[in-house]
Tab-separated table of C-alpha atoms in Angstrom:
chain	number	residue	atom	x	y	z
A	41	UNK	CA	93.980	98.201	85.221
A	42	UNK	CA	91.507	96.209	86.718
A	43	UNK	CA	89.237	93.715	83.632
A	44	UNK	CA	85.499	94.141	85.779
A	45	UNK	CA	83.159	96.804	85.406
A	46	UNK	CA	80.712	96.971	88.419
A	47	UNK	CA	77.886	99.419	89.233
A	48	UNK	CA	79.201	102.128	92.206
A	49	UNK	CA	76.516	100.803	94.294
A	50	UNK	CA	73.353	99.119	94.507
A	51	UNK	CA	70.007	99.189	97.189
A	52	UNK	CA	68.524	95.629	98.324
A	53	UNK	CA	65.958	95.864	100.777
A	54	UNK	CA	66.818	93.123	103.745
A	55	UNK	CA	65.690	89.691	103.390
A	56	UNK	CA	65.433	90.356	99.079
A	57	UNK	CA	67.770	88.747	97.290
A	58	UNK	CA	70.843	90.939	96.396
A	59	UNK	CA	71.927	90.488	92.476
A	60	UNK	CA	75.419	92.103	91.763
A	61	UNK	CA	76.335	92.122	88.298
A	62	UNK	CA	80.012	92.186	86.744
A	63	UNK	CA	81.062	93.101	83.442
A	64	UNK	CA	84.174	91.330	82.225
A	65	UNK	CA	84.236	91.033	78.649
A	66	UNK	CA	88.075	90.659	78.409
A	67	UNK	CA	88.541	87.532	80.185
A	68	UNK	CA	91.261	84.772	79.475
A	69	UNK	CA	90.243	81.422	79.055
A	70	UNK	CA	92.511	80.444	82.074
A	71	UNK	CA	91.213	83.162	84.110
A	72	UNK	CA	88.856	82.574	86.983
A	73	UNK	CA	86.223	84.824	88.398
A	74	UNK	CA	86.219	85.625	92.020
A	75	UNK	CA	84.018	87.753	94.105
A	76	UNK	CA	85.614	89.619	97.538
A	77	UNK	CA	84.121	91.291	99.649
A	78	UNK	CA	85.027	94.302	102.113
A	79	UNK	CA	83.075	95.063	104.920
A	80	UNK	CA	83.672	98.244	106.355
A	81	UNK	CA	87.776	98.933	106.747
A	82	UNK	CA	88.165	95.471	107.349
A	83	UNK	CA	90.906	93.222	105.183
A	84	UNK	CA	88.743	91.782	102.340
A	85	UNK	CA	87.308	88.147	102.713
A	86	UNK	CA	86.525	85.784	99.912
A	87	UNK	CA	83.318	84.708	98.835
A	88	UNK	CA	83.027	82.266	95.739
A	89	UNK	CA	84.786	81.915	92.773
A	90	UNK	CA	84.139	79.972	89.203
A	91	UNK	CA	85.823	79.019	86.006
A	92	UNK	CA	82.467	78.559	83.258
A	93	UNK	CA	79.963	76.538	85.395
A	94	UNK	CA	77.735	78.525	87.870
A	95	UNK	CA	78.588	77.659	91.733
A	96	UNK	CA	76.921	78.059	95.297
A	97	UNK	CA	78.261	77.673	98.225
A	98	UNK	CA	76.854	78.870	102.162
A	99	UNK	CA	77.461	82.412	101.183
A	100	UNK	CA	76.396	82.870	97.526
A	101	UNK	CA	76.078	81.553	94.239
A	102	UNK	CA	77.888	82.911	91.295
A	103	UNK	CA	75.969	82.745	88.153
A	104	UNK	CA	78.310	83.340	84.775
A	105	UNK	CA	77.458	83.649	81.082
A	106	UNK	CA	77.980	80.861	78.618
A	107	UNK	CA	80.502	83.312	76.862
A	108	UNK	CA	82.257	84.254	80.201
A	109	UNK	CA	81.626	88.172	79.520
A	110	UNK	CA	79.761	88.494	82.111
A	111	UNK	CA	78.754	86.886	85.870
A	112	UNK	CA	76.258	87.687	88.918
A	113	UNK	CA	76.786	86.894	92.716
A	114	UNK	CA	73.783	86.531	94.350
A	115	UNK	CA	73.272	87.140	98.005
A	116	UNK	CA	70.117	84.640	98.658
A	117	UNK	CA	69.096	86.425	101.363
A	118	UNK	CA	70.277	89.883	102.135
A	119	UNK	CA	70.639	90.401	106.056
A	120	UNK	CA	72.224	94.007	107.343
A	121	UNK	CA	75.293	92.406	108.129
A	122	UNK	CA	76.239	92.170	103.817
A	123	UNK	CA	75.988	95.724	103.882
A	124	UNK	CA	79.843	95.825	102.310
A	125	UNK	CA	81.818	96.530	98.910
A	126	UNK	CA	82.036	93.594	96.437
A	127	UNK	CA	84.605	93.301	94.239
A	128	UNK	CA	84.478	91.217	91.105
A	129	UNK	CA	87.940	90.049	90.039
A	130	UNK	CA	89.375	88.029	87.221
A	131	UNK	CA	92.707	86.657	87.376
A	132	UNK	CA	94.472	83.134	86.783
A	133	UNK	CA	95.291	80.821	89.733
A	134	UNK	CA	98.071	81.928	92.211
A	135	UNK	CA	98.354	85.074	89.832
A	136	UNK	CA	98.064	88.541	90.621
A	137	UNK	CA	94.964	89.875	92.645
A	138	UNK	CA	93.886	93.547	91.224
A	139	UNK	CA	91.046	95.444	92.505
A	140	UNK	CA	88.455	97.597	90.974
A	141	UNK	CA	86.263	99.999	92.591
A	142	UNK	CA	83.692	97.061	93.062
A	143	UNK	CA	80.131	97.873	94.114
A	144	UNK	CA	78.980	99.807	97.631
A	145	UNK	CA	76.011	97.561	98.457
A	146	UNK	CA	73.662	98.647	101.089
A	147	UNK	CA	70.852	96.594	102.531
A	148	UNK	CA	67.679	98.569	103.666
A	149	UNK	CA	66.046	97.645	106.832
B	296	UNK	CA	95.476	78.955	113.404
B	297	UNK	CA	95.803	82.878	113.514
B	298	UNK	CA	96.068	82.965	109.324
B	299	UNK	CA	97.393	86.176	108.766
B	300	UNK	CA	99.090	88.564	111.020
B	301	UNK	CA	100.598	91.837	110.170
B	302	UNK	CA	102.299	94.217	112.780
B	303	UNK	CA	101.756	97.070	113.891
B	304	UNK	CA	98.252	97.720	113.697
B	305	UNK	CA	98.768	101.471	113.899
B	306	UNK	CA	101.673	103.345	113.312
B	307	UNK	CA	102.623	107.077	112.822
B	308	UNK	CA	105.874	108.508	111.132
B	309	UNK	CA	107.488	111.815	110.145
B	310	UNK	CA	108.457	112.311	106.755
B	311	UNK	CA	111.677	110.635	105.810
B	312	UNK	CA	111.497	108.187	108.427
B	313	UNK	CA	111.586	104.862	107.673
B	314	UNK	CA	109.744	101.735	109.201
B	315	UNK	CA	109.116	97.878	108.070
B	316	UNK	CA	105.557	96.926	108.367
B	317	UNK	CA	105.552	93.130	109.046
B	318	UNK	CA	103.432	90.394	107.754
B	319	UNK	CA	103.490	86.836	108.233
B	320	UNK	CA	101.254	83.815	107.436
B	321	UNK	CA	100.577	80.261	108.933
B	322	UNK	CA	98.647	78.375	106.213
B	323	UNK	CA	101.715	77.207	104.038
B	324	UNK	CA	100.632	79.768	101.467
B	325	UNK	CA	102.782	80.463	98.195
B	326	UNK	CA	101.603	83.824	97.246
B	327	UNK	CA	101.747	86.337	99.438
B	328	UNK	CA	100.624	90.233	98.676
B	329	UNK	CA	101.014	93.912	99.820
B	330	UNK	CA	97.461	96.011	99.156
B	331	UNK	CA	97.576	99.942	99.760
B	332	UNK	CA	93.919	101.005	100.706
B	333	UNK	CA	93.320	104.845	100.495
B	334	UNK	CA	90.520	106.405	101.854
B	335	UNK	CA	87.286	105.864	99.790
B	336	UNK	CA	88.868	103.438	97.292
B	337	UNK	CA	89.471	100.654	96.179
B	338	UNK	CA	92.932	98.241	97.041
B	339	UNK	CA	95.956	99.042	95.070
B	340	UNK	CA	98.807	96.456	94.759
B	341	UNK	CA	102.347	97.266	96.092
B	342	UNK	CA	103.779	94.602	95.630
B	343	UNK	CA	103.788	90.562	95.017
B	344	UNK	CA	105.275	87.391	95.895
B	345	UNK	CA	104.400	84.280	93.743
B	346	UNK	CA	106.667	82.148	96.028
B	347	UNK	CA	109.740	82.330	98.418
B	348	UNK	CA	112.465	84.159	97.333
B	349	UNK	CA	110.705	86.009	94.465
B	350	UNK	CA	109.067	89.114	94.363
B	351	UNK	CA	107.360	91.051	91.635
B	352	UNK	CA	106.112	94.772	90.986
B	353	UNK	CA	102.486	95.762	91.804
B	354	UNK	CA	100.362	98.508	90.379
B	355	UNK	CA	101.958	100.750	92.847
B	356	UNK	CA	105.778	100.371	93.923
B	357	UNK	CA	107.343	103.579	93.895
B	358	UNK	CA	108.661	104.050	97.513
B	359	UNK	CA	108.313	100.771	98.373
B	360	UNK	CA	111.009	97.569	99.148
B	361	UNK	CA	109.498	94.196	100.154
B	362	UNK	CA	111.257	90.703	101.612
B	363	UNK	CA	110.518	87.501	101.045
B	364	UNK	CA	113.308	85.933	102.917
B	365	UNK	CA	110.793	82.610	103.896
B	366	UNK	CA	107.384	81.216	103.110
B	367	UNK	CA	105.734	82.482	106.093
B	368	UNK	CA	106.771	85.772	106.036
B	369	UNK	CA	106.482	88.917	103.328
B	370	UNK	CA	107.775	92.477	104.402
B	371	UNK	CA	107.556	95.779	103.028
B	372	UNK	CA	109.939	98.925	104.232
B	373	UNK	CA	109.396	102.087	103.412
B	374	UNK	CA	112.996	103.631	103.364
B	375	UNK	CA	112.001	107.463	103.520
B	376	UNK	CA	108.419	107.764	104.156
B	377	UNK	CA	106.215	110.788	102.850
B	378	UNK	CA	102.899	111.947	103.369
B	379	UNK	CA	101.452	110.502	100.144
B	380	UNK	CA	101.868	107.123	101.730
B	381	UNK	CA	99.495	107.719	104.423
B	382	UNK	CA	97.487	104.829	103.637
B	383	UNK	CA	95.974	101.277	105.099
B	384	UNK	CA	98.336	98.870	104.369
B	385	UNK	CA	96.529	94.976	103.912
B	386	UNK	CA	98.979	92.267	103.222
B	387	UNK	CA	97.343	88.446	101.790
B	388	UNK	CA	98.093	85.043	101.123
B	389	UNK	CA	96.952	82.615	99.036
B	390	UNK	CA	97.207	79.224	97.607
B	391	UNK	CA	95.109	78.083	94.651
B	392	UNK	CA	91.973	80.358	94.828
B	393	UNK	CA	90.929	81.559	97.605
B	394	UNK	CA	93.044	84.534	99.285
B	395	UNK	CA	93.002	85.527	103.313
B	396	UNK	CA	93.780	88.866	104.299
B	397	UNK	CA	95.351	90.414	107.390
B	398	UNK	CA	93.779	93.032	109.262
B	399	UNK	CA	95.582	96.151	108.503
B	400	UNK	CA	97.856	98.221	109.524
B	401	UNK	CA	96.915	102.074	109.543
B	402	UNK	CA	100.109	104.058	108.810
B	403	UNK	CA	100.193	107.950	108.944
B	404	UNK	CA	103.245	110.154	107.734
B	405	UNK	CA	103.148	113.753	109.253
């Protein structure tokens, strides 16, 4: 079973910033957190991932807990085209990749 | 660099054919993976390969074989195929942390 709870989906108006918020009160202390994305039926790309400090990189930043239970992407500035599921995962290095349902994000125009 | 490739694309079968969908990678990776995506859900794993030569169950093997006979490539058959498998198939590889993923290939069992 997958270790992330997500939100079925979420509204951010275009241009807002887009918070998604993960739930993973289980996690390992060798376990990463990474953040996927899946834009329409296409094969999911990567976005940003993060052991205990808080990262950014051109996409997103991922903001995490100090007690690791929990974590936030952030979409800086939401544009139609990250209109997508995101999937929070949490997994080792080189381990296993299981999905959740992740989180149907729509951007309003 | 085309990253990762999987053949066919599309593919239809009748029940209790059988068919290998194909997947290979050019980026060196270790860890290669076979998804299952069904329609209005999430990815399921089939089936996983931590390096060459090895292979290890997914959430989801029943009806499945897979081949890891290099590093580039990863394989799964379906030996008799039935209509619950009808499916988009996503196979990945990875190195480290961040994990690329083919394309798809849309199979449908009549």
């Amino acid at each position: 079973d997958a270790k992330t709870t997500q939100p079925p989906s979420m509204d951010c108006a275009e241009g807002r910033a887009a918070n998604l918020p993960c739930n993973h009160s289980t996690i390992s202390g060798n376990e990463y957190v990474y953040w996927y994305r899946q834009i329409h039926s296409q094969g999911p790309q990567y976005i940003i991932h993060g052991l205990k400090n808080n990262e950014t990189n051109e996409m997103a930043s991922l903001i995490i807990t100090e007690d690791r239970k929990s974590s936030t992407l952030i979409l800086p500035h939401a544009t139609l085209r990250d209109t997508a599921v995101y999937y929070c995962i949490v997994c080792p290095r080189d381990d296993k990749i299981i999905f959740g349902k992740g989180t149907r994000l729509h951007i309003l125009p | 660099n085309a990253g990762v490739t999987q053949t066919p694309k599309f593919q239809v079968l009748k029940t209790g054919q059988s068919m290998t969908l194909q997947c290979a990678q050019d980026m060196n990776h270790n860890s290669m993976y076979w998804y299952r995506q069904d329609p209005g859900m999430g990815l399921r794993l089939i089936y996983y390969s931590a390096s060459e030569g090895t292979t290890d169950k997914g959430e989801v093997p029943n009806g499945y074989n897979v081949s890891r006979l290099n590093k580039r490539e990863f394989s799964l058959r379906l030996e008799s195929a039935a209509p619950s498998q009808t499916s988009v198939y996503f196979c990945a590889s990875r190195w480290g942390t961040e994990a690329f993923f083919g394309q798809g290939t849309r199979l449908t069992v009549v």
